[in-house]
PDB file of C-alpha atoms in Angstrom:
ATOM      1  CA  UNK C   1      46.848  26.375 129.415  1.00 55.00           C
ATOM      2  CA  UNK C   2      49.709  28.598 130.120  1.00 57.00           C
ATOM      3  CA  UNK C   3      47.905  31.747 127.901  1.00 57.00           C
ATOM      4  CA  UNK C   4      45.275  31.295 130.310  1.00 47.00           C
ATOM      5  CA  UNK C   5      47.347  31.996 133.630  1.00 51.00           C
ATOM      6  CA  UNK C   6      48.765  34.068 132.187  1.00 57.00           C
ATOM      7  CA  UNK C   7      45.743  35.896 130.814  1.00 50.00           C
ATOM      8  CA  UNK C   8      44.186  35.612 134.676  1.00 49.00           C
ATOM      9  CA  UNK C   9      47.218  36.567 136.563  1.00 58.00           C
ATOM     10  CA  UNK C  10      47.150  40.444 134.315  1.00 58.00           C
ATOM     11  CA  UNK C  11      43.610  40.534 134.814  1.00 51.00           C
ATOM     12  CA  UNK C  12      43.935  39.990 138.675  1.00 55.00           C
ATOM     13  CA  UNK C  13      46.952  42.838 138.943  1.00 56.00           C
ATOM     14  CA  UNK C  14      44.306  45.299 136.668  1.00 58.00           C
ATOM     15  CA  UNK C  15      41.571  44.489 139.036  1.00 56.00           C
ATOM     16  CA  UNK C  16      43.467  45.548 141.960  1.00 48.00           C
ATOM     17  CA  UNK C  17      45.292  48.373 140.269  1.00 49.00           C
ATOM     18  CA  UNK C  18      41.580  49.807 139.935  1.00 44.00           C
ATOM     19  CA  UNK C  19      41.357  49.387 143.157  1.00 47.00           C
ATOM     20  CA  UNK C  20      43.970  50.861 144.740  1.00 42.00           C
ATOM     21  CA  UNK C  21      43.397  53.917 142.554  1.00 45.00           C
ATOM     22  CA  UNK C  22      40.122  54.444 143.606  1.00 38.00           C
ATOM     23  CA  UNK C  23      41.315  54.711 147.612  1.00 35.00           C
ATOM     24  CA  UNK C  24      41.329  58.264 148.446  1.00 39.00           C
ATOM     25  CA  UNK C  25      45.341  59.167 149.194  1.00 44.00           C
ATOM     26  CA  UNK C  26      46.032  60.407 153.373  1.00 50.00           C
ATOM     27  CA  UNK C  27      46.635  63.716 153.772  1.00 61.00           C
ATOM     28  CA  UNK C  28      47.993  65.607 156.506  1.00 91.00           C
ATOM     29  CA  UNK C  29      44.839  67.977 157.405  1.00 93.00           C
ATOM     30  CA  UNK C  30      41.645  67.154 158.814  1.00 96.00           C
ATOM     31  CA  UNK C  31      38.485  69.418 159.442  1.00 96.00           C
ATOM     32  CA  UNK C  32      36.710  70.653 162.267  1.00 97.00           C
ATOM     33  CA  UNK C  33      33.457  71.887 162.389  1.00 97.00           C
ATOM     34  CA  UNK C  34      32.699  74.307 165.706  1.00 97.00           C
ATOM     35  CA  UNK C  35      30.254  76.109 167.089  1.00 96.00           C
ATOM     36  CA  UNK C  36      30.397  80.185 168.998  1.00 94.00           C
ATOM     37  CA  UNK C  37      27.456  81.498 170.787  1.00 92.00           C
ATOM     38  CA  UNK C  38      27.406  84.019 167.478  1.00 93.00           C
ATOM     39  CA  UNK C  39      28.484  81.789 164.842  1.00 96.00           C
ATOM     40  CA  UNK C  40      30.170  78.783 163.748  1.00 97.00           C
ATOM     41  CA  UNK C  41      33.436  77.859 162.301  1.00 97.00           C
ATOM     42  CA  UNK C  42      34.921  75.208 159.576  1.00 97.00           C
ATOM     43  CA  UNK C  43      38.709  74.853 159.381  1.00 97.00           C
ATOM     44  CA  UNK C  44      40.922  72.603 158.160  1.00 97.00           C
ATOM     45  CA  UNK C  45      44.116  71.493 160.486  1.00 97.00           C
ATOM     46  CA  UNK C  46      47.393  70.119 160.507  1.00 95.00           C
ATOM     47  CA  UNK C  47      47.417  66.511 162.215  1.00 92.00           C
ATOM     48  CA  UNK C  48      51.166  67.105 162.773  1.00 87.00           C
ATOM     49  CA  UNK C  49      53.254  70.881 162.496  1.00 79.00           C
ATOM     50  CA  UNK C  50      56.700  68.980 161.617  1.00 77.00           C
ATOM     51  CA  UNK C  51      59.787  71.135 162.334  1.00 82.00           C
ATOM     52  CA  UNK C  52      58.032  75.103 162.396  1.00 87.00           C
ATOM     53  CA  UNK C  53      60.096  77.515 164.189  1.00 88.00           C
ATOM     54  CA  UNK C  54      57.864  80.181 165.276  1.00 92.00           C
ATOM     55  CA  UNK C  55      58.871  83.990 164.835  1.00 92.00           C
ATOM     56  CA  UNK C  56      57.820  86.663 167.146  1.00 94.00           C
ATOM     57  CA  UNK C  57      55.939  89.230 165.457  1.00 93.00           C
ATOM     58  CA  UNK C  58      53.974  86.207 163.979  1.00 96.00           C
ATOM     59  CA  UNK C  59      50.134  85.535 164.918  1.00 97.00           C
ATOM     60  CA  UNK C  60      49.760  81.916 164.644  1.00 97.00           C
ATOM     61  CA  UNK C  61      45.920  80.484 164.824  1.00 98.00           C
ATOM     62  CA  UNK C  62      45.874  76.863 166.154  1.00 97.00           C
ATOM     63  CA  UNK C  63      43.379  73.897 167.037  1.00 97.00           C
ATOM     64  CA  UNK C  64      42.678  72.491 170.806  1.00 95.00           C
ATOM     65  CA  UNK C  65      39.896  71.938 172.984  1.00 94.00           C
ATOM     66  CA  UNK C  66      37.521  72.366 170.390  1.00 95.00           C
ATOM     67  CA  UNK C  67      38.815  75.594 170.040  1.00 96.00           C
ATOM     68  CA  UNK C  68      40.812  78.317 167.566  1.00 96.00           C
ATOM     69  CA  UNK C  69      43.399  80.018 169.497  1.00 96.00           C
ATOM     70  CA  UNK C  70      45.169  82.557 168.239  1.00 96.00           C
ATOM     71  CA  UNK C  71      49.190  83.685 169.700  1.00 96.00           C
ATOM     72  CA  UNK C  72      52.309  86.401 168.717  1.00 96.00           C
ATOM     73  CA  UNK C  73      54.995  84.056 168.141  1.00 95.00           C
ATOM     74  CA  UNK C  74      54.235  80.759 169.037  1.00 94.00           C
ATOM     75  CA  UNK C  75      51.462  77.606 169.467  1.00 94.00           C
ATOM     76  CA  UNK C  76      50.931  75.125 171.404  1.00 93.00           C
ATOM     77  CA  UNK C  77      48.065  72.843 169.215  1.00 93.00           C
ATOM     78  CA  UNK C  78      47.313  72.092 165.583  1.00 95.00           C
ATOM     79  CA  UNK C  79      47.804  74.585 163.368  1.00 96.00           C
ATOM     80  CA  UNK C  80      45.493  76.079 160.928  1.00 97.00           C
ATOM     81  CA  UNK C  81      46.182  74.870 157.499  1.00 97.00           C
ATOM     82  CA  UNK C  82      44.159  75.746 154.014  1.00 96.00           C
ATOM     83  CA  UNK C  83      40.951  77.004 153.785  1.00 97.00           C
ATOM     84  CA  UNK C  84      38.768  78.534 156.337  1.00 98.00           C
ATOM     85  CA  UNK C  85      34.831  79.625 156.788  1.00 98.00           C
ATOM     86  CA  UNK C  86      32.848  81.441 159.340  1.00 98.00           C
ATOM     87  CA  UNK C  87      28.929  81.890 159.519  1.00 98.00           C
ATOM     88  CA  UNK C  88      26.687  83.164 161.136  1.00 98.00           C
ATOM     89  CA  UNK C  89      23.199  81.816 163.094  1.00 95.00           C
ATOM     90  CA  UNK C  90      21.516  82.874 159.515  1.00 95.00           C
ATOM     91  CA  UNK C  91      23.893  80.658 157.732  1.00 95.00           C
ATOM     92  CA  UNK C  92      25.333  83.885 155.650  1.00 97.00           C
ATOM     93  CA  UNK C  93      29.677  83.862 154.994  1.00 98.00           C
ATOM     94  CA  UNK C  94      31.095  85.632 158.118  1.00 98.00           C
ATOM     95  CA  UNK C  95      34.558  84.973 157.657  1.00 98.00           C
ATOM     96  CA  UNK C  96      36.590  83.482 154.792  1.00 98.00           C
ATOM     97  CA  UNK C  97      40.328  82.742 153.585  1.00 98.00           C
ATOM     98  CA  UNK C  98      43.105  80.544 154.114  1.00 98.00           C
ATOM     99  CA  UNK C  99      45.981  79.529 156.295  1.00 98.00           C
ATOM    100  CA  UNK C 100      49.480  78.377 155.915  1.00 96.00           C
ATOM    101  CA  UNK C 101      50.701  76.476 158.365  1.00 96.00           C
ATOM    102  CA  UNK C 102      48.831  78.813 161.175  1.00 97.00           C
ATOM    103  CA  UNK C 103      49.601  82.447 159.331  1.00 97.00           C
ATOM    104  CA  UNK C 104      47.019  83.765 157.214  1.00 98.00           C
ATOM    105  CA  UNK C 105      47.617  83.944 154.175  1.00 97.00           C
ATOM    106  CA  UNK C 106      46.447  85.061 150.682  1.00 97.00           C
ATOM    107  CA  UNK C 107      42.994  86.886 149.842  1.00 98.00           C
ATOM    108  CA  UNK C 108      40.824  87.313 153.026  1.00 98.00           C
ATOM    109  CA  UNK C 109      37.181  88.708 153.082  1.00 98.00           C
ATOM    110  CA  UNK C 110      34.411  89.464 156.224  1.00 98.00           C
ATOM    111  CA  UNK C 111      30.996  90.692 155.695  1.00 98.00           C
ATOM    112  CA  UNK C 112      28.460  91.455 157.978  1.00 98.00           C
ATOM    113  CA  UNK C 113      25.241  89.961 158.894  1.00 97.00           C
ATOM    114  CA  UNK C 114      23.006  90.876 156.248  1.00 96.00           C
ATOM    115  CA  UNK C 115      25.827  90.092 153.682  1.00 96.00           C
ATOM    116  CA  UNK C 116      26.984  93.443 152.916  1.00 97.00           C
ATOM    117  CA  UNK C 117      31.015  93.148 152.548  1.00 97.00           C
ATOM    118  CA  UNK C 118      32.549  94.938 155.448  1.00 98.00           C
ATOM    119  CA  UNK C 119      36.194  94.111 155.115  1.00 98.00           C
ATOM    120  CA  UNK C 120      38.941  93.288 152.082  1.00 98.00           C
ATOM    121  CA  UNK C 121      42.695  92.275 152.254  1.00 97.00           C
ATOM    122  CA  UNK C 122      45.622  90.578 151.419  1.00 97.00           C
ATOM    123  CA  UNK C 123      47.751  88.631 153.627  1.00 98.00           C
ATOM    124  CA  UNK C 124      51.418  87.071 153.054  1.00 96.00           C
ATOM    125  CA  UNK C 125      53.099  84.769 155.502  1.00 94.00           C
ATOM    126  CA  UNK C 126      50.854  86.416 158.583  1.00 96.00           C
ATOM    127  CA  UNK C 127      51.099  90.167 157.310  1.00 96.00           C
ATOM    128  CA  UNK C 128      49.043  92.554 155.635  1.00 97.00           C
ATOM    129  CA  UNK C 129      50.441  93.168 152.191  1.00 96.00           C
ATOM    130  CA  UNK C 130      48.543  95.138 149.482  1.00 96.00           C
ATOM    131  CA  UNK C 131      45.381  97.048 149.426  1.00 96.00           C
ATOM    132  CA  UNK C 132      42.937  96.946 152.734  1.00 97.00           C
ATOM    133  CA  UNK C 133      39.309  98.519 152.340  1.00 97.00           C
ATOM    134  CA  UNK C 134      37.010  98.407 154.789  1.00 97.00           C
ATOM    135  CA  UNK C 135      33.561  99.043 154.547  1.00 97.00           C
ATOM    136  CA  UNK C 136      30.064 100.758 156.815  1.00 96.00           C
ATOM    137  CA  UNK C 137      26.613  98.864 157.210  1.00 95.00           C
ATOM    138  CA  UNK C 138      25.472 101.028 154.646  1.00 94.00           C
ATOM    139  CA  UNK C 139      28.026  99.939 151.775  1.00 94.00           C
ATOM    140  CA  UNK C 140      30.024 103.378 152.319  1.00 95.00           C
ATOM    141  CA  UNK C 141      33.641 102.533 151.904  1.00 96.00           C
ATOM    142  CA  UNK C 142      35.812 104.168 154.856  1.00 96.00           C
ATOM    143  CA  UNK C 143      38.946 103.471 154.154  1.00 97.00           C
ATOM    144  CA  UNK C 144      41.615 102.044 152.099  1.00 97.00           C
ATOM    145  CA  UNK C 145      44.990 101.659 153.394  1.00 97.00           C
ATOM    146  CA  UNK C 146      48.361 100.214 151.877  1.00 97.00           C
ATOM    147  CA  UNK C 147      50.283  97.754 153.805  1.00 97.00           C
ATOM    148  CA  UNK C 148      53.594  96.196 152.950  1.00 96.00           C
ATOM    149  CA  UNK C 149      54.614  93.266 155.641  1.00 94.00           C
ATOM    150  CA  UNK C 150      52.407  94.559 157.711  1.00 95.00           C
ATOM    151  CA  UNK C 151      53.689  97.661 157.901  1.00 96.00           C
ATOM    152  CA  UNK C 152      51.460 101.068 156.694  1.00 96.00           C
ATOM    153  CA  UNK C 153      53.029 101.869 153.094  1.00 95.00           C
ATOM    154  CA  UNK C 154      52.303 104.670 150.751  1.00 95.00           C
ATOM    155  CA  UNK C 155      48.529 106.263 150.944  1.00 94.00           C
ATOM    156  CA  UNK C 156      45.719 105.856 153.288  1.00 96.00           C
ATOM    157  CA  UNK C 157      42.643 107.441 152.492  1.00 96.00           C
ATOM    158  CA  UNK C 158      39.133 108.193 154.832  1.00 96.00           C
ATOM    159  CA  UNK C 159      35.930 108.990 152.840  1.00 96.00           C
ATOM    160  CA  UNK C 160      32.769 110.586 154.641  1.00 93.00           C
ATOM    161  CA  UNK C 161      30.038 109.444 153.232  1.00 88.00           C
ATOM    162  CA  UNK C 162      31.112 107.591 150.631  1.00 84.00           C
ATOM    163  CA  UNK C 163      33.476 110.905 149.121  1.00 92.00           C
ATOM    164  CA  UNK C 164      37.364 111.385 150.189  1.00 94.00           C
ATOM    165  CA  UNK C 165      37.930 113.160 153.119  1.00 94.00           C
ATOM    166  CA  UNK C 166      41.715 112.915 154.174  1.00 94.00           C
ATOM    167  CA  UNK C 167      44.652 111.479 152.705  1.00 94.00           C
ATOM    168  CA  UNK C 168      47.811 110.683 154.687  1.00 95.00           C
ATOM    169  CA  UNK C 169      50.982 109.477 153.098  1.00 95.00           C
ATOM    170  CA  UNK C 170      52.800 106.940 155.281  1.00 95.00           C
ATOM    171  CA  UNK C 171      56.684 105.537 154.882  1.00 93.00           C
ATOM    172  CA  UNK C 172      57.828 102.810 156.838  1.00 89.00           C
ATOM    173  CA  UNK C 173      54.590 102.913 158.949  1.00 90.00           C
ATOM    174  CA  UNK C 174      55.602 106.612 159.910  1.00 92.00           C
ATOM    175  CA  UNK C 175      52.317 109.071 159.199  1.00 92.00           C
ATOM    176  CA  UNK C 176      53.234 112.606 157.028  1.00 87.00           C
ATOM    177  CA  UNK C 177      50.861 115.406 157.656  1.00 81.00           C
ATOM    178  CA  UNK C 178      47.671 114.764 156.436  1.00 69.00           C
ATOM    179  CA  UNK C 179      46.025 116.502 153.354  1.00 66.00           C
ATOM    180  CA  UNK C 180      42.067 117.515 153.774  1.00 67.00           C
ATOM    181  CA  UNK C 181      40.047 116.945 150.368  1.00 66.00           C
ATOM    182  CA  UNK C 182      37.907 120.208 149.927  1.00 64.00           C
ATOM    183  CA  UNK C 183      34.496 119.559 148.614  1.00 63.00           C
ATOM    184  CA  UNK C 184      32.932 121.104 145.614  1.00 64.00           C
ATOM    185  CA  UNK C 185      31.213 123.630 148.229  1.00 66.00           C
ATOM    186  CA  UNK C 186      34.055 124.740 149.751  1.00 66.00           C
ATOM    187  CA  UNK C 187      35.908 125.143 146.797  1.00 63.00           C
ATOM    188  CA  UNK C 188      33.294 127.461 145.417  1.00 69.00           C
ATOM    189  CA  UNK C 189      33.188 129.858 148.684  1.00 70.00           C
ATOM    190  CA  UNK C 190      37.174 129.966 148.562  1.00 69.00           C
ATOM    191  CA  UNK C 191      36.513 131.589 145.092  1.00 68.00           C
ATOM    192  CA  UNK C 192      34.531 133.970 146.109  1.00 68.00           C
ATOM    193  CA  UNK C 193      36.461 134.491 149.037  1.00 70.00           C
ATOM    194  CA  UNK C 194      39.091 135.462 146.858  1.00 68.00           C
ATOM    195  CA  UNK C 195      37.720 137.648 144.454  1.00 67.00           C
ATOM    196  CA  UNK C 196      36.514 139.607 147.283  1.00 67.00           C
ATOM    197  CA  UNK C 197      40.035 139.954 149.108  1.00 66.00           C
ATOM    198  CA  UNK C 198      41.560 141.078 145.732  1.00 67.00           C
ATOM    199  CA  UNK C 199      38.581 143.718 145.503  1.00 63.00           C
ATOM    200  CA  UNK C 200      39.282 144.877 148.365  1.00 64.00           C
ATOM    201  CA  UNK C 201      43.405 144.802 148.103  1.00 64.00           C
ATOM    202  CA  UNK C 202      42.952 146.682 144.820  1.00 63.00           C
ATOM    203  CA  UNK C 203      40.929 149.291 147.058  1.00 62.00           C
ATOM    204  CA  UNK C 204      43.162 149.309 149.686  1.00 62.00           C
ATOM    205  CA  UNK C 205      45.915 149.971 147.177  1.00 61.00           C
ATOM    206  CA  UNK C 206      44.617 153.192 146.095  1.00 56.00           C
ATOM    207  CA  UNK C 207      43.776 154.348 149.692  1.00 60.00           C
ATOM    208  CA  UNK C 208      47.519 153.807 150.290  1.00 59.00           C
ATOM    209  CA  UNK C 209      48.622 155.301 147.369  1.00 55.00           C
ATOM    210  CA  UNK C 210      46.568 158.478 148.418  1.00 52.00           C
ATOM    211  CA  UNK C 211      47.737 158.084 151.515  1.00 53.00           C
ATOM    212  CA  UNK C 212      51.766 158.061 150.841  1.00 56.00           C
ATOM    213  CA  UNK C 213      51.194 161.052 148.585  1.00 52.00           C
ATOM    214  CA  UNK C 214      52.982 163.626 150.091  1.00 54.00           C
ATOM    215  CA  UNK C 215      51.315 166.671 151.565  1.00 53.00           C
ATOM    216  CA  UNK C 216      53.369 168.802 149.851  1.00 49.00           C
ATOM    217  CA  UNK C 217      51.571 168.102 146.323  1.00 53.00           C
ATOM    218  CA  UNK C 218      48.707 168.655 147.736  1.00 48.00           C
ATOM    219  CA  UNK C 219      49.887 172.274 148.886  1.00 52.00           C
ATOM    220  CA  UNK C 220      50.984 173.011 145.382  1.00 48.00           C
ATOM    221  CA  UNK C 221      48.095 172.153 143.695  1.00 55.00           C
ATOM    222  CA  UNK C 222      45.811 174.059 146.429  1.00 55.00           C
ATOM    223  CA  UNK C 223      47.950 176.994 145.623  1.00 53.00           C
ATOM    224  CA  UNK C 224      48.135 176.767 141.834  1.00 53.00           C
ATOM    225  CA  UNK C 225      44.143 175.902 141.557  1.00 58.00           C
ATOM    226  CA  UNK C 226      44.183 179.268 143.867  1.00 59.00           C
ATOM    227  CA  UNK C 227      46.175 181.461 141.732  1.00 58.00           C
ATOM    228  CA  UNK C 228      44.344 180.095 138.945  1.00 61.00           C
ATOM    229  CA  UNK C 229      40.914 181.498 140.144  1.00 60.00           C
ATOM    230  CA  UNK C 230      42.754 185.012 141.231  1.00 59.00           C
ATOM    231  CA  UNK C 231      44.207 185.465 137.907  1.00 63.00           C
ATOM    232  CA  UNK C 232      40.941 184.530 136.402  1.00 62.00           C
ATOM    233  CA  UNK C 233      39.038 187.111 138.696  1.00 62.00           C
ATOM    234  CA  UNK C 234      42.003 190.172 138.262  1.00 60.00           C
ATOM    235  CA  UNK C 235      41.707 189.536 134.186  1.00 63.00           C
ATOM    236  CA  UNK C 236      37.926 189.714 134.451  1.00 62.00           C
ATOM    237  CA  UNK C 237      38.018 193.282 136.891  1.00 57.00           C
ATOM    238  CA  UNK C 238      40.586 194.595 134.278  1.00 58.00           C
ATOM    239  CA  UNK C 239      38.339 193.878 131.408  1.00 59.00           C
ATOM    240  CA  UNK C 240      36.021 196.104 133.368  1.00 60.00           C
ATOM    241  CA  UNK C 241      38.194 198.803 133.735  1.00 57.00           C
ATOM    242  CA  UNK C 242      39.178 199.220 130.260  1.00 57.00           C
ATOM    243  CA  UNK C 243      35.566 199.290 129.184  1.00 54.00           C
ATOM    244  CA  UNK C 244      35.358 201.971 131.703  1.00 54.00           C
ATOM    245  CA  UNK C 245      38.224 204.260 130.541  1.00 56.00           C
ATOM    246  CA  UNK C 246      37.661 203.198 126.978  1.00 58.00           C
ATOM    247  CA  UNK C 247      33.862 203.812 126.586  1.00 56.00           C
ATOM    248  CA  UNK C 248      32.948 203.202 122.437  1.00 55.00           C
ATOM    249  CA  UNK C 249      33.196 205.688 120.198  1.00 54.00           C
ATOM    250  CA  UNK C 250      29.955 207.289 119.388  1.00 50.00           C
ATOM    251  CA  UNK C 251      29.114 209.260 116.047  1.00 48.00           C
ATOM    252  CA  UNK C 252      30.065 212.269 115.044  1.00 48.00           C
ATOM    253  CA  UNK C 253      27.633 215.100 116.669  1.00 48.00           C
ATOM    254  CA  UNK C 254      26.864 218.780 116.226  1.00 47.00           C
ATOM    255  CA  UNK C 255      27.391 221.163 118.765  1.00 46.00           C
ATOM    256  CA  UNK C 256      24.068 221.136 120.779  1.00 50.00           C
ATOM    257  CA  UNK C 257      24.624 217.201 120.830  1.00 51.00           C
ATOM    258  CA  UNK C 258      22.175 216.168 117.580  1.00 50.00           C
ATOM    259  CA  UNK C 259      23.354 214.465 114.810  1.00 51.00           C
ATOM    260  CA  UNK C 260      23.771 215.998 111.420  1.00 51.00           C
ATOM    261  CA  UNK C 261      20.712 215.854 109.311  1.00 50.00           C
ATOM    262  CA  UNK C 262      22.374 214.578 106.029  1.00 48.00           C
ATOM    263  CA  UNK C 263      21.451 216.765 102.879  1.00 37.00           C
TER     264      UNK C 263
END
């Protein structure tokens, strides 16, 4: 008899062991489902904040009136607390990431209405940290941008149509001058550009080389080209003149100007 209390009395305590494990345990969020003129919205919210200083430079999103508000450095509702979903009228993802207690934080993602992604970050404790790219209707990315609590950090690059197109260094959210990409195009006619301006400095170089000559040279060699024709005319007259005086021997003739009739 006392096996069998005992035997009942455990199998009572089981029963409502079971039981109590399969309650679902309270937590401290609850969701709200609401609807925009453009889309709707499905949050989940902190039934109490607890002890949260706010900190200026902060934007908190909270809960009231049916509502998500959104402030720099303070609340005055239920904050925003783990995941969160947007959609719009077509039922496609608007909007998605997650909160911590009101900040955003972790991966966030937007796309546009015909579910082409239009926006990628990385938030940590309300700040942008990491990589930012956003996107065109057309799936073109525009930018990508590097963010370090929030603040621009390291490269930011623009692309037209879909190919780099400026890149600007930043440091500590302060912009360096920007650097313009030169397409394949322009590369090409710089080329050429250049091989024509050294044509024509090689060509210029001689015409100043000509030019700083000094006249003088050019006097000289007028004069020596000169005396080189005279001296070549005054040889050739004197040749004359020597055949003249010297005529060539003729042969030997008689008296009356025959020649000897040889015997």
């Amino acid at each position: 008899m006392q096996r069998f209390f005992i035997f009942l009395t455990c199998f009572t305590l089981a029963g409502l062991l079971l039981q109590f494990r399969d309650v679902p345990k309270k937590t401290n969020t609850f969701t709200v489902y609401i609807n925009f003129e453009n889309h709707s919205v499905r949050a989940n919210v902190l039934y109490e904040a607890g002890k949260i200083k706010s900190k200026m430079g902060h934007i908190y999103y909270w809960y009231a009136n049916n509502d998500i508000k959104k402030t720099d450095g303070g609340f005055d509702g239920k904050l925003l607390h783990g995941e969160y979903k947007s959609f719009y009228r077509n039922m496609n993802l608007k909007e998605q990431g997650s909160f911590s207690y009101g900040l955003k934080d972790g991966a966030w993602k937007s796309w546009y209405e015909d579910g082409k992604i239009h926006e990628l970050g990385n938030y940590k404790k309300g700040k942008e940290q990491g990589e930012q790219a956003i996107y065109d209707a057309q799936g073109n990315i525009v930018s990508k941008t590097n963010f370090k609590k929030g603040i621009k950090q390291g490269k930011t690059i623009s692309y037209q149509n879909g190919k780099v197109d400026t890149i600007v260094n930043y440091k500590k959210g302060e912009p360096e001058p920007a650097k313009r990409v030169k397409s394949k195009s322009e590369t090409q006619k710089n080329k050429l550009n250049d091989s024509t301006k050294s044509k024509i400095s090689k060509t210029n170089g001689a015409q100043d080389t000509i030019a700083k000559t000094p006249k003088s040279s050019f006097i000289i060699k007028k004069i020596f080209h000169k005396k080189k024709a005279h001296d070549s005319i005054a040889s050739g007259k004197n040749k004359q003149n020597e055949k003249k005086e010297n005529p060539p021997k003729n042969k030997s003739k008689t008296a009356n100007g025959t020649s000897p009739k040889k015997t």
